[in-house]
């Protein structure tokens, strides 16, 4: 890491969405992620960097990867991490989200990580607490650390994100992963093809980053058009839990799989060295056939591993301050 990058103070108090970050912010997180990754390979996977800091993981919506990786990330940085889920908390007794947040704040945490089914919940909490707030996925809005770990994974395989052709395929309308990735990849200079049934792609998707995304996001309604010459293929699942009254927008699983499922035949349209990504959880046999998901071109489990390093980087930047004492991490 160059001295210039090491000295940069991260200019944000919270991580609420990729929309708030610029390319330098994203680059700083990715560089720090690269630097921290090796800690996860050590025999003793722990550094003292966040000793004495308290991280509350408030997961009011289900999660496996994000919740566990935030907990591991905090522990490997020596923070005291406490996990709170909706079913085990007083949220199930009718306490409002803001009351829960204010009560947790009274215990003086340094960071609150929140996942919530309502878009905007982390931003609302950030207005009412004094500590750093990290969005771990809010409704259909954003999932910033997922996009960051996806960028870290792409960068590891491709060297750079600029100029890559990235296909994002699935239920774009209900996907916070798609929104955060479109913004992150566009800011890092990629070209993005979004693909799925017309009923599951909002007309405004090319506009989410203004002129930037208008110039580099293209909508494809045929899987073959999205995959042709792609460097990266990112498959998403149908968000059945969010379809609700819009369920009629989704024909049926068999038809979806036939037209939009990734299999060996359709994957052959992408570049020979294209990587296959999925944020998880996968619905095997629907958006992706098992032989493709488990193939040598799949980097899905690398994404999960990078999730720990990215969340260590984000906790470090927001839970401690800046990079000027980066050396202390590697003692
Ligand atoms: N990718 C992701 O957010 O997975 P989880 O819902 O399991 O956290």
XYZ file of C-alpha atoms and ligand atoms in Angstrom:
339
model
C 0.000 0.000 0.000
C 1.387 3.406 -0.954
C 1.953 5.999 1.796
C -0.619 8.277 0.121
C -3.342 5.644 0.349
C -2.279 4.637 3.859
C -2.626 8.242 5.054
C -6.097 8.818 3.585
C -8.758 9.420 6.222
C -11.997 7.657 5.294
C -14.427 10.549 4.904
C -17.636 8.856 6.094
C -19.103 8.226 9.542
C -21.515 5.519 8.358
C -21.791 3.001 5.518
C -25.419 3.287 4.446
C -25.051 2.669 0.731
C -22.656 2.639 -2.206
C -24.521 5.737 -3.426
C -22.638 7.758 -0.763
C -19.176 6.516 -1.843
C -16.935 7.639 -4.672
C -14.332 5.587 -6.543
C -11.572 6.649 -4.110
C -13.638 5.489 -1.102
C -14.330 2.140 -2.762
C -10.660 1.815 -3.762
C -9.593 2.549 -0.187
C -11.855 -0.204 1.193
C -10.651 -2.671 -1.461
C -6.971 -1.864 -0.804
C -7.479 -2.313 2.926
C -9.353 -5.576 2.258
C -6.346 -6.850 0.276
C -4.104 -5.910 3.166
C -6.258 -7.591 5.821
C -7.041 -10.803 3.916
C -3.922 -12.633 5.105
C -5.033 -12.374 8.746
C -7.743 -14.904 7.889
C -5.055 -17.361 6.722
C -3.020 -17.234 9.941
C -2.993 -19.958 12.592
C -3.979 -17.321 15.176
C -6.608 -15.282 13.314
C -6.717 -12.260 15.576
C -5.245 -8.751 15.721
C -5.728 -6.248 18.549
C -6.890 -3.396 16.325
C -10.445 -2.965 17.647
C -9.762 -4.069 21.234
C -12.145 -2.304 23.587
C -14.611 -1.444 20.788
C -18.165 -2.788 20.854
C -19.970 -3.899 17.675
C -23.704 -4.686 17.840
C -24.996 -6.867 15.003
C -28.731 -6.129 14.863
C -30.217 -8.585 12.363
C -33.971 -8.068 12.168
C -34.162 -10.074 8.927
C -32.717 -13.536 8.246
C -29.099 -13.925 7.203
C -26.376 -16.565 7.148
C -23.353 -15.127 5.312
C -23.597 -11.469 6.300
C -24.371 -12.035 9.975
C -21.692 -14.692 10.504
C -19.037 -12.797 8.562
C -19.658 -9.548 10.474
C -19.344 -11.510 13.719
C -16.137 -13.228 12.594
C -14.743 -9.941 11.243
C -15.357 -8.168 14.544
C -13.865 -11.010 16.574
C -10.760 -11.255 14.378
C -10.217 -7.524 14.957
C -10.656 -8.120 18.754
C -13.885 -6.103 19.021
C -16.570 -7.248 21.454
C -19.322 -8.392 19.085
C -22.898 -8.936 20.246
C -25.558 -10.461 17.987
C -29.225 -9.557 18.247
C -31.889 -11.191 16.088
C -35.522 -10.203 15.632
C -37.016 -13.361 17.111
C -34.806 -13.291 20.206
C -35.208 -9.582 20.943
C -37.943 -7.326 22.280
C -38.759 -6.383 18.672
C -40.957 -9.504 18.834
C -42.866 -7.893 21.761
C -43.778 -4.832 19.731
C -40.841 -2.526 20.475
C -40.261 -0.121 17.588
C -37.017 -0.244 15.661
C -36.070 3.245 16.853
C -36.728 2.366 20.491
C -34.576 -0.732 20.068
C -31.800 1.394 18.530
C -32.008 4.084 21.247
C -31.881 1.444 23.995
C -28.888 -0.229 22.389
C -27.224 3.191 22.042
C -27.627 3.714 25.798
C -25.094 0.864 26.210
C -22.541 2.938 24.252
C -21.571 0.726 21.284
C -19.040 1.986 18.726
C -20.730 0.410 15.700
C -24.249 -0.842 14.980
C -24.541 -3.211 12.007
C -28.156 -3.503 10.920
C -30.123 -5.694 8.540
C -33.797 -4.844 8.143
C -36.604 -5.675 5.719
C -37.518 -1.980 5.405
C -35.596 0.122 2.885
C -34.072 3.117 4.683
C -34.040 1.584 8.179
C -30.229 1.988 8.648
C -30.374 5.632 7.479
C -33.169 6.342 9.960
C -31.236 4.730 12.801
C -28.101 6.680 11.857
C -30.032 9.904 12.475
C -30.865 8.849 16.047
C -27.632 7.314 17.368
C -24.132 8.632 18.048
C -22.159 5.625 16.817
C -21.257 4.422 13.318
C -24.033 2.563 11.467
C -23.373 -0.063 8.791
C -26.116 -1.206 6.430
C -26.057 -5.024 6.218
C -28.948 -5.045 3.724
C -32.158 -2.990 3.875
C -35.245 -4.098 1.967
C -34.822 -3.585 -1.768
C -32.549 -0.568 -1.279
C -28.840 -1.448 -0.828
C -26.437 -4.113 0.441
C -23.170 -2.158 0.302
C -20.807 -4.685 1.880
C -22.034 -7.343 -0.588
C -21.104 -5.087 -3.511
C -17.733 -4.336 -1.927
C -16.935 -8.022 -1.448
C -18.048 -8.663 -5.021
C -15.722 -5.905 -6.259
C -12.886 -7.361 -4.144
C -13.482 -10.792 -5.701
C -13.619 -9.412 -9.242
C -10.448 -7.393 -8.694
C -8.605 -10.470 -7.406
C -9.464 -12.398 -10.568
C -9.343 -9.650 -13.179
C -6.763 -7.242 -11.772
C -8.959 -4.231 -12.396
C -12.694 -3.564 -12.647
C -12.448 -0.751 -15.205
C -13.554 -1.798 -18.684
C -14.999 -5.173 -17.664
C -18.314 -6.383 -19.072
C -20.455 -7.571 -16.148
C -23.808 -9.359 -16.588
C -26.213 -9.182 -13.613
C -29.093 -11.602 -14.153
C -32.244 -12.192 -12.117
C -34.907 -10.381 -10.120
C -33.367 -6.939 -10.497
C -36.431 -5.124 -9.173
C -36.293 -6.624 -5.688
C -32.517 -6.970 -5.424
C -30.550 -4.675 -3.110
C -27.473 -6.635 -4.257
C -28.133 -5.579 -7.863
C -28.555 -1.917 -6.883
C -25.373 -1.766 -4.819
C -23.399 -3.673 -7.438
C -24.597 -1.514 -10.324
C -23.493 1.602 -8.420
C -20.160 0.150 -7.273
C -19.226 -1.370 -10.630
C -20.220 1.781 -12.516
C -18.111 3.940 -10.171
C -15.164 1.591 -10.739
C -15.506 1.859 -14.535
C -17.250 -1.384 -15.573
C -19.982 -1.784 -18.190
C -23.061 -3.530 -16.840
C -25.757 -5.541 -18.573
C -28.806 -6.165 -16.385
C -30.990 -9.043 -17.468
C -34.232 -10.690 -16.388
C -37.927 -10.881 -17.202
C -39.248 -7.453 -18.260
C -41.625 -7.586 -15.283
C -38.681 -7.791 -12.868
C -36.533 -4.963 -14.238
C -37.613 -1.463 -13.180
C -37.638 1.051 -16.015
C -35.543 3.411 -13.903
C -32.680 0.957 -13.355
C -30.317 2.724 -15.765
C -30.956 5.988 -13.902
C -29.982 4.952 -10.363
C -26.568 6.584 -10.641
C -27.673 9.461 -12.906
C -25.522 10.216 -15.947
C -22.905 7.658 -14.861
C -25.230 4.651 -14.970
C -27.098 5.979 -18.014
C -23.810 5.714 -19.887
C -22.711 2.252 -18.734
C -25.826 0.191 -17.832
C -27.702 -1.671 -20.562
C -30.933 -3.656 -20.114
C -31.138 -7.070 -21.834
C -34.293 -9.149 -21.898
C -32.580 -12.193 -23.425
C -30.019 -14.075 -21.356
C -27.925 -14.728 -24.458
C -27.524 -10.974 -25.090
C -26.378 -10.392 -21.525
C -23.863 -13.252 -21.546
C -22.264 -12.675 -24.969
C -18.610 -11.752 -24.292
C -19.144 -11.118 -20.556
C -16.113 -11.117 -18.227
C -18.225 -11.611 -15.103
C -21.591 -13.370 -14.760
C -23.457 -12.506 -11.564
C -26.603 -14.556 -11.007
C -29.297 -13.494 -8.512
C -32.174 -15.432 -7.048
C -35.858 -14.612 -7.354
C -36.705 -12.761 -4.126
C -39.910 -14.662 -3.354
C -40.129 -13.053 0.098
C -40.374 -9.616 -1.538
C -42.662 -10.441 -4.473
C -45.776 -10.278 -2.246
C -48.654 -8.788 -4.194
C -46.391 -8.673 -7.259
C -46.223 -12.492 -7.439
C -48.060 -12.424 -10.784
C -44.995 -10.697 -12.267
C -43.160 -14.024 -11.985
C -44.465 -16.766 -14.290
C -43.160 -19.943 -12.652
C -39.880 -21.492 -11.646
C -39.667 -23.866 -14.590
C -40.253 -21.143 -17.179
C -37.860 -18.750 -15.410
C -35.145 -21.394 -15.342
C -35.646 -22.188 -19.014
C -35.193 -18.584 -20.154
C -32.903 -17.100 -17.484
C -31.151 -20.023 -15.771
C -27.392 -20.294 -16.269
C -26.283 -23.645 -17.655
C -23.214 -24.954 -19.483
C -24.732 -24.078 -22.874
C -25.525 -20.449 -22.067
C -22.319 -19.948 -20.089
C -20.363 -20.824 -23.259
C -21.451 -17.434 -24.658
C -19.391 -15.603 -22.025
C -15.625 -15.156 -22.359
C -13.587 -18.324 -21.809
C -12.167 -16.882 -18.582
C -15.440 -15.438 -17.313
C -16.077 -15.925 -13.612
C -19.451 -16.948 -12.166
C -20.739 -15.159 -9.082
C -23.780 -15.406 -6.816
C -24.353 -13.583 -3.503
C -26.171 -16.598 -2.032
C -28.370 -18.220 -1.046
C -28.544 -20.142 -4.349
C -31.722 -21.806 -5.540
C -30.000 -24.660 -7.332
C -31.675 -25.670 -10.556
C -33.535 -22.358 -10.822
C -31.194 -19.421 -11.559
C -28.164 -21.676 -11.883
C -27.594 -25.351 -12.630
C -25.536 -27.231 -10.011
C -22.767 -28.216 -12.479
C -22.177 -24.524 -13.210
C -22.430 -23.428 -9.561
C -19.835 -26.030 -8.585
C -17.556 -25.617 -11.609
C -13.987 -24.327 -11.575
C -15.205 -20.985 -12.923
C -17.469 -20.397 -9.931
C -16.020 -17.979 -7.346
C -19.048 -18.122 -5.060
C -17.197 -19.421 -2.008
C -14.375 -16.926 -2.617
C -17.042 -14.220 -2.394
C -17.999 -15.579 1.022
C -14.350 -15.635 2.156
C -13.850 -12.071 0.912
C -16.930 -11.067 2.891
C -14.947 -11.502 6.112
C -12.008 -9.383 4.895
C -14.255 -6.631 3.488
C -16.210 -6.440 6.754
C -12.950 -6.307 8.720
C -11.929 -3.353 6.540
C -15.253 -1.558 6.995
C -15.302 -2.157 10.760
C -11.758 -0.866 10.952
C -12.492 2.308 8.997
C -15.698 3.130 10.856
C -14.894 1.675 14.259
C -11.437 3.108 14.692
C -10.841 6.101 12.483
C -8.209 6.193 9.757
C -5.369 4.248 8.239
C -2.436 6.073 9.751
C -1.642 3.206 12.141
C -2.216 0.430 9.601
C 1.084 -1.136 10.633
C -0.424 -2.047 13.998
C -2.767 -4.475 12.245
C 0.126 -6.578 11.043
C 2.031 -6.876 14.297
N -25.500 -12.530 0.464
C -26.231 -12.389 1.605
O -26.604 -11.284 2.009
O -26.490 -13.578 2.230
P -27.237 -13.702 3.621
O -28.673 -13.271 3.415
O -27.137 -15.154 4.010
O -26.569 -12.787 4.598
